[in-house]
Amino acid sequence: MRKILLTLTFGILIYSCSSSKVGNDRIKYFDENNVEISKSKFDRIRSTNKLLDIPGDSANHKKLTLREKRGKITNRALLESLLEKETNQELDSTKPIVIIYYPGKDGCNSSGSATKESSKIWFGQLEDGINQVAQTKPIYIYKDNDGLEKYDGVLTWHKDPEGTVERLFFEYHYPCDSFVVISKDGNYISYFGEFGKEYVWEATQLMNK
């Protein structure tokens, strides 16, 4: 009888541990305010493309985040200095700084049917629009250059100096590319994930006032 009881107790303990492990491994979903929601609601919100999903606080957490953020940095002059040193070009302190940011290769920026020719046209139009709005040019910054060979002969990318751009504006690895526009006073608008040219033009116009 004692043997049977010991066997049952041992079996219950193993089952409890196993159930606990399965429960802990279950993916949990959170909205942009860090409130837990159902997977169906998470997927429904994400499908609108108004928000992105990013890793949460744990490995089995997924969280939604807004695609646009506005704020202000305290030392634009320092950022300007680091970018000038990295790009070997002088920046106009009275103009907005426009940064196109590449976080490294991912499923979004390594797919698609864009060719070098079509990319050249797209970025040419992007730069023309920025120049019309604020008489400045974008700076192309990367965290990890894996995958950037597709832009050879199209764009010149520069390493994020001391990881400053990532630290100030891009907390997570957002899919595809992102951008940020910083005004002469340090106010900024950042946009996470794949974007259209019009978004950059509009942000540049707002940050040029």
mmCIF file of C-alpha atoms in Angstrom:
data_model
loop_
_atom_site.group_PDB
_atom_site.id
_atom_site.type_symbol
_atom_site.label_atom_id
_atom_site.label_comp_id
_atom_site.label_asym_id
_atom_site.label_seq_id
_atom_site.Cartn_x
_atom_site.Cartn_y
_atom_site.Cartn_z
ATOM 1 C CA MET A 1 0.000 0.000 0.000
ATOM 2 C CA ARG A 2 2.811 2.348 0.926
ATOM 3 C CA LYS A 3 4.476 1.617 -2.423
ATOM 4 C CA ILE A 4 1.276 2.442 -4.280
ATOM 5 C CA LEU A 5 0.881 5.741 -2.412
ATOM 6 C CA LEU A 6 4.489 6.719 -3.162
ATOM 7 C CA THR A 7 3.990 5.889 -6.836
ATOM 8 C CA LEU A 8 0.783 7.942 -7.001
ATOM 9 C CA THR A 9 2.404 10.900 -5.233
ATOM 10 C CA PHE A 10 5.382 10.791 -7.573
ATOM 11 C CA GLY A 11 3.075 10.627 -10.586
ATOM 12 C CA ILE A 12 1.060 13.620 -9.402
ATOM 13 C CA LEU A 13 4.236 15.659 -8.887
ATOM 14 C CA ILE A 14 5.468 14.874 -12.386
ATOM 15 C CA TYR A 15 2.063 15.787 -13.868
ATOM 16 C CA SER A 16 1.970 19.066 -11.912
ATOM 17 C CA CYS A 17 5.423 20.060 -13.082
ATOM 18 C CA SER A 18 4.562 19.143 -16.657
ATOM 19 C CA SER A 19 1.278 21.092 -16.573
ATOM 20 C CA SER A 20 3.021 24.079 -15.068
ATOM 21 C CA LYS A 21 5.637 24.008 -17.814
ATOM 22 C CA VAL A 22 2.988 23.844 -20.544
ATOM 23 C CA GLY A 23 1.118 26.722 -18.915
ATOM 24 C CA ASN A 24 4.263 28.828 -18.677
ATOM 25 C CA ASP A 25 5.097 28.187 -22.328
ATOM 26 C CA ARG A 26 1.701 29.445 -23.532
ATOM 27 C CA ILE A 27 2.060 32.595 -25.604
ATOM 28 C CA LYS A 28 0.439 35.635 -24.017
ATOM 29 C CA TYR A 29 -0.717 38.633 -26.012
ATOM 30 C CA PHE A 30 -0.767 42.287 -24.930
ATOM 31 C CA ASP A 31 -2.084 45.504 -26.438
ATOM 32 C CA GLU A 32 -0.097 48.747 -26.761
ATOM 33 C CA ASN A 33 -0.952 49.611 -23.135
ATOM 34 C CA ASN A 34 0.490 46.300 -21.903
ATOM 35 C CA VAL A 35 -2.964 44.900 -21.095
ATOM 36 C CA GLU A 36 -3.319 41.171 -21.814
ATOM 37 C CA ILE A 37 -5.776 40.381 -24.633
ATOM 38 C CA SER A 38 -6.871 37.279 -26.528
ATOM 39 C CA LYS A 39 -4.977 35.993 -29.554
ATOM 40 C CA SER A 40 -7.989 36.632 -31.780
ATOM 41 C CA LYS A 41 -8.194 40.284 -30.685
ATOM 42 C CA PHE A 42 -4.419 40.646 -31.087
ATOM 43 C CA ASP A 43 -4.573 39.250 -34.635
ATOM 44 C CA ARG A 44 -7.578 41.418 -35.502
ATOM 45 C CA ILE A 45 -5.845 44.633 -34.384
ATOM 46 C CA ARG A 46 -2.573 43.649 -36.048
ATOM 47 C CA SER A 47 -4.351 42.971 -39.360
ATOM 48 C CA THR A 48 -5.329 46.654 -39.619
ATOM 49 C CA ASN A 49 -1.598 47.458 -39.978
ATOM 50 C CA LYS A 50 -2.036 50.455 -37.659
ATOM 51 C CA LEU A 51 0.118 48.777 -35.033
ATOM 52 C CA LEU A 52 3.142 46.468 -35.126
ATOM 53 C CA ASP A 53 3.852 43.433 -32.987
ATOM 54 C CA ILE A 54 7.090 43.249 -31.011
ATOM 55 C CA PRO A 55 8.543 40.886 -28.381
ATOM 56 C CA GLY A 56 7.097 41.439 -24.912
ATOM 57 C CA ASP A 57 8.760 41.266 -21.514
ATOM 58 C CA SER A 58 9.238 37.494 -21.715
ATOM 59 C CA ALA A 59 10.095 35.040 -24.473
ATOM 60 C CA ASN A 60 6.470 33.856 -24.686
ATOM 61 C CA HIS A 61 4.962 37.364 -24.748
ATOM 62 C CA LYS A 62 3.901 39.292 -27.868
ATOM 63 C CA LYS A 63 2.945 42.937 -27.656
ATOM 64 C CA LEU A 64 1.383 45.518 -29.959
ATOM 65 C CA THR A 65 3.029 48.907 -30.361
ATOM 66 C CA LEU A 66 2.019 52.144 -32.053
ATOM 67 C CA ARG A 67 3.782 52.832 -35.335
ATOM 68 C CA GLU A 68 4.449 56.499 -34.654
ATOM 69 C CA LYS A 69 6.145 58.157 -31.706
ATOM 70 C CA ARG A 70 6.759 61.831 -30.953
ATOM 71 C CA GLY A 71 9.192 63.192 -28.428
ATOM 72 C CA LYS A 72 12.196 65.403 -27.864
ATOM 73 C CA ILE A 73 15.900 64.694 -27.426
ATOM 74 C CA THR A 74 17.917 66.877 -25.062
ATOM 75 C CA ASN A 75 21.107 67.137 -27.115
ATOM 76 C CA ARG A 76 20.590 67.411 -30.864
ATOM 77 C CA ALA A 77 24.060 68.973 -31.226
ATOM 78 C CA LEU A 78 25.720 65.759 -29.984
ATOM 79 C CA LEU A 79 23.722 63.612 -32.407
ATOM 80 C CA GLU A 80 24.605 66.027 -35.201
ATOM 81 C CA SER A 81 28.299 65.791 -34.328
ATOM 82 C CA LEU A 82 28.288 61.975 -34.285
ATOM 83 C CA LEU A 83 26.481 61.800 -37.627
ATOM 84 C CA GLU A 84 28.863 64.313 -39.205
ATOM 85 C CA LYS A 85 31.848 62.274 -38.067
ATOM 86 C CA GLU A 86 30.351 59.011 -39.355
ATOM 87 C CA THR A 87 29.165 60.356 -42.726
ATOM 88 C CA ASN A 88 32.023 62.812 -43.232
ATOM 89 C CA GLN A 89 29.603 65.564 -44.181
ATOM 90 C CA GLU A 90 28.509 68.776 -42.495
ATOM 91 C CA LEU A 91 24.899 69.090 -41.379
ATOM 92 C CA ASP A 92 22.907 72.304 -41.281
ATOM 93 C CA SER A 93 21.851 72.872 -37.661
ATOM 94 C CA THR A 94 18.838 74.910 -38.841
ATOM 95 C CA LYS A 95 17.430 72.023 -40.897
ATOM 96 C CA PRO A 96 15.668 68.829 -39.825
ATOM 97 C CA ILE A 97 17.738 65.648 -39.670
ATOM 98 C CA VAL A 98 16.034 62.882 -41.659
ATOM 99 C CA ILE A 99 17.274 59.362 -40.890
ATOM 100 C CA ILE A 100 16.256 56.182 -42.696
ATOM 101 C CA TYR A 101 17.134 53.313 -40.353
ATOM 102 C CA TYR A 102 17.932 49.707 -41.266
ATOM 103 C CA PRO A 103 17.893 47.393 -38.218
ATOM 104 C CA GLY A 104 19.382 44.349 -39.923
ATOM 105 C CA LYS A 105 18.068 41.605 -42.156
ATOM 106 C CA ASP A 106 14.586 40.265 -41.398
ATOM 107 C CA GLY A 107 11.698 38.570 -43.179
ATOM 108 C CA CYS A 108 10.219 41.897 -44.243
ATOM 109 C CA ASN A 109 13.241 43.703 -45.726
ATOM 110 C CA SER A 110 14.680 40.575 -47.361
ATOM 111 C CA SER A 111 11.531 39.788 -49.343
ATOM 112 C CA GLY A 112 9.671 41.577 -52.106
ATOM 113 C CA SER A 113 10.190 42.093 -55.822
ATOM 114 C CA ALA A 114 12.050 45.435 -55.793
ATOM 115 C CA THR A 115 15.027 45.644 -58.153
ATOM 116 C CA LYS A 116 18.003 47.997 -57.971
ATOM 117 C CA GLU A 117 16.412 50.084 -60.687
ATOM 118 C CA SER A 118 13.046 50.361 -58.935
ATOM 119 C CA SER A 119 14.777 51.092 -55.597
ATOM 120 C CA LYS A 120 16.805 53.837 -57.259
ATOM 121 C CA ILE A 121 13.617 55.445 -58.581
ATOM 122 C CA TRP A 122 11.801 55.112 -55.219
ATOM 123 C CA PHE A 123 14.599 56.622 -53.149
ATOM 124 C CA GLY A 124 15.213 59.287 -55.789
ATOM 125 C CA GLN A 125 11.592 60.396 -55.427
ATOM 126 C CA LEU A 126 11.903 60.243 -51.632
ATOM 127 C CA GLU A 127 14.948 62.521 -51.682
ATOM 128 C CA ASP A 128 13.390 64.939 -54.170
ATOM 129 C CA GLY A 129 10.360 65.338 -51.908
ATOM 130 C CA ILE A 130 12.477 65.894 -48.787
ATOM 131 C CA ASN A 131 14.534 68.470 -50.642
ATOM 132 C CA GLN A 132 11.409 70.334 -51.758
ATOM 133 C CA VAL A 133 10.027 70.383 -48.220
ATOM 134 C CA ALA A 134 13.177 71.243 -46.247
ATOM 135 C CA GLN A 135 16.140 71.591 -48.618
ATOM 136 C CA THR A 136 17.987 68.697 -46.994
ATOM 137 C CA LYS A 137 18.858 65.065 -47.708
ATOM 138 C CA PRO A 138 18.180 61.901 -45.713
ATOM 139 C CA ILE A 139 20.969 60.019 -43.973
ATOM 140 C CA TYR A 140 20.919 56.225 -44.306
ATOM 141 C CA ILE A 141 21.930 54.500 -41.070
ATOM 142 C CA TYR A 142 22.232 50.783 -40.323
ATOM 143 C CA LYS A 143 22.648 48.698 -37.199
ATOM 144 C CA ASP A 144 23.667 45.507 -39.038
ATOM 145 C CA ASN A 145 24.657 45.621 -42.702
ATOM 146 C CA ASP A 146 23.624 42.035 -43.505
ATOM 147 C CA GLY A 147 21.314 42.284 -46.519
ATOM 148 C CA LEU A 148 22.346 45.786 -47.612
ATOM 149 C CA GLU A 149 24.223 44.491 -50.657
ATOM 150 C CA LYS A 150 20.987 44.894 -52.644
ATOM 151 C CA TYR A 151 21.525 48.664 -52.372
ATOM 152 C CA ASP A 152 25.047 48.599 -53.826
ATOM 153 C CA GLY A 153 25.267 51.404 -56.378
ATOM 154 C CA VAL A 154 21.933 52.810 -55.191
ATOM 155 C CA LEU A 155 22.469 54.161 -51.651
ATOM 156 C CA THR A 156 25.346 54.774 -49.269
ATOM 157 C CA TRP A 157 24.632 53.432 -45.795
ATOM 158 C CA HIS A 158 26.522 54.401 -42.642
ATOM 159 C CA LYS A 159 27.022 52.531 -39.377
ATOM 160 C CA ASP A 160 24.970 53.812 -36.437
ATOM 161 C CA PRO A 161 27.588 55.826 -34.484
ATOM 162 C CA GLU A 162 27.961 54.268 -31.032
ATOM 163 C CA GLY A 163 24.470 52.811 -31.414
ATOM 164 C CA THR A 164 23.086 56.307 -30.773
ATOM 165 C CA VAL A 165 20.247 56.290 -33.300
ATOM 166 C CA GLU A 166 18.977 52.946 -32.056
ATOM 167 C CA ARG A 167 19.226 54.011 -28.400
ATOM 168 C CA LEU A 168 17.399 57.303 -28.935
ATOM 169 C CA PHE A 169 14.660 56.256 -31.344
ATOM 170 C CA PHE A 170 14.352 52.517 -31.989
ATOM 171 C CA GLU A 171 13.905 50.446 -28.844
ATOM 172 C CA TYR A 172 13.068 47.242 -30.717
ATOM 173 C CA HIS A 173 13.892 45.610 -34.044
ATOM 174 C CA TYR A 174 10.947 46.830 -36.078
ATOM 175 C CA PRO A 175 10.401 44.917 -39.369
ATOM 176 C CA CYS A 176 11.703 46.355 -42.662
ATOM 177 C CA ASP A 177 13.120 49.874 -42.297
ATOM 178 C CA SER A 178 11.994 52.758 -40.094
ATOM 179 C CA PHE A 179 12.610 56.495 -40.123
ATOM 180 C CA VAL A 180 12.933 59.445 -37.765
ATOM 181 C CA VAL A 181 12.911 63.192 -38.436
ATOM 182 C CA ILE A 182 14.451 65.517 -35.831
ATOM 183 C CA SER A 183 13.758 69.267 -35.811
ATOM 184 C CA LYS A 184 16.392 71.932 -35.114
ATOM 185 C CA ASP A 185 15.059 72.115 -31.533
ATOM 186 C CA GLY A 186 15.323 68.365 -30.934
ATOM 187 C CA ASN A 187 11.649 67.500 -31.370
ATOM 188 C CA TYR A 188 11.172 64.338 -33.400
ATOM 189 C CA ILE A 189 8.703 62.070 -35.133
ATOM 190 C CA SER A 190 9.688 58.430 -35.567
ATOM 191 C CA TYR A 191 7.791 55.863 -37.602
ATOM 192 C CA PHE A 192 8.312 52.123 -37.125
ATOM 193 C CA GLY A 193 8.279 49.531 -39.861
ATOM 194 C CA GLU A 194 7.599 49.748 -43.575
ATOM 195 C CA PHE A 195 6.568 53.227 -44.694
ATOM 196 C CA GLY A 196 5.511 55.228 -47.713
ATOM 197 C CA LYS A 197 7.382 58.278 -49.042
ATOM 198 C CA GLU A 198 4.471 60.513 -48.086
ATOM 199 C CA TYR A 199 4.931 59.707 -44.387
ATOM 200 C CA VAL A 200 8.527 60.952 -44.518
ATOM 201 C CA TRP A 201 7.581 64.111 -46.412
ATOM 202 C CA GLU A 202 4.808 64.925 -43.958
ATOM 203 C CA ALA A 203 7.031 64.354 -40.896
ATOM 204 C CA THR A 204 9.793 66.456 -42.457
ATOM 205 C CA GLN A 205 7.360 69.289 -43.142
ATOM 206 C CA LEU A 206 6.107 69.187 -39.542
ATOM 207 C CA MET A 207 9.641 69.157 -38.140
ATOM 208 C CA ASN A 208 10.732 72.016 -40.400
ATOM 209 C CA LYS A 209 8.580 74.627 -38.629
#
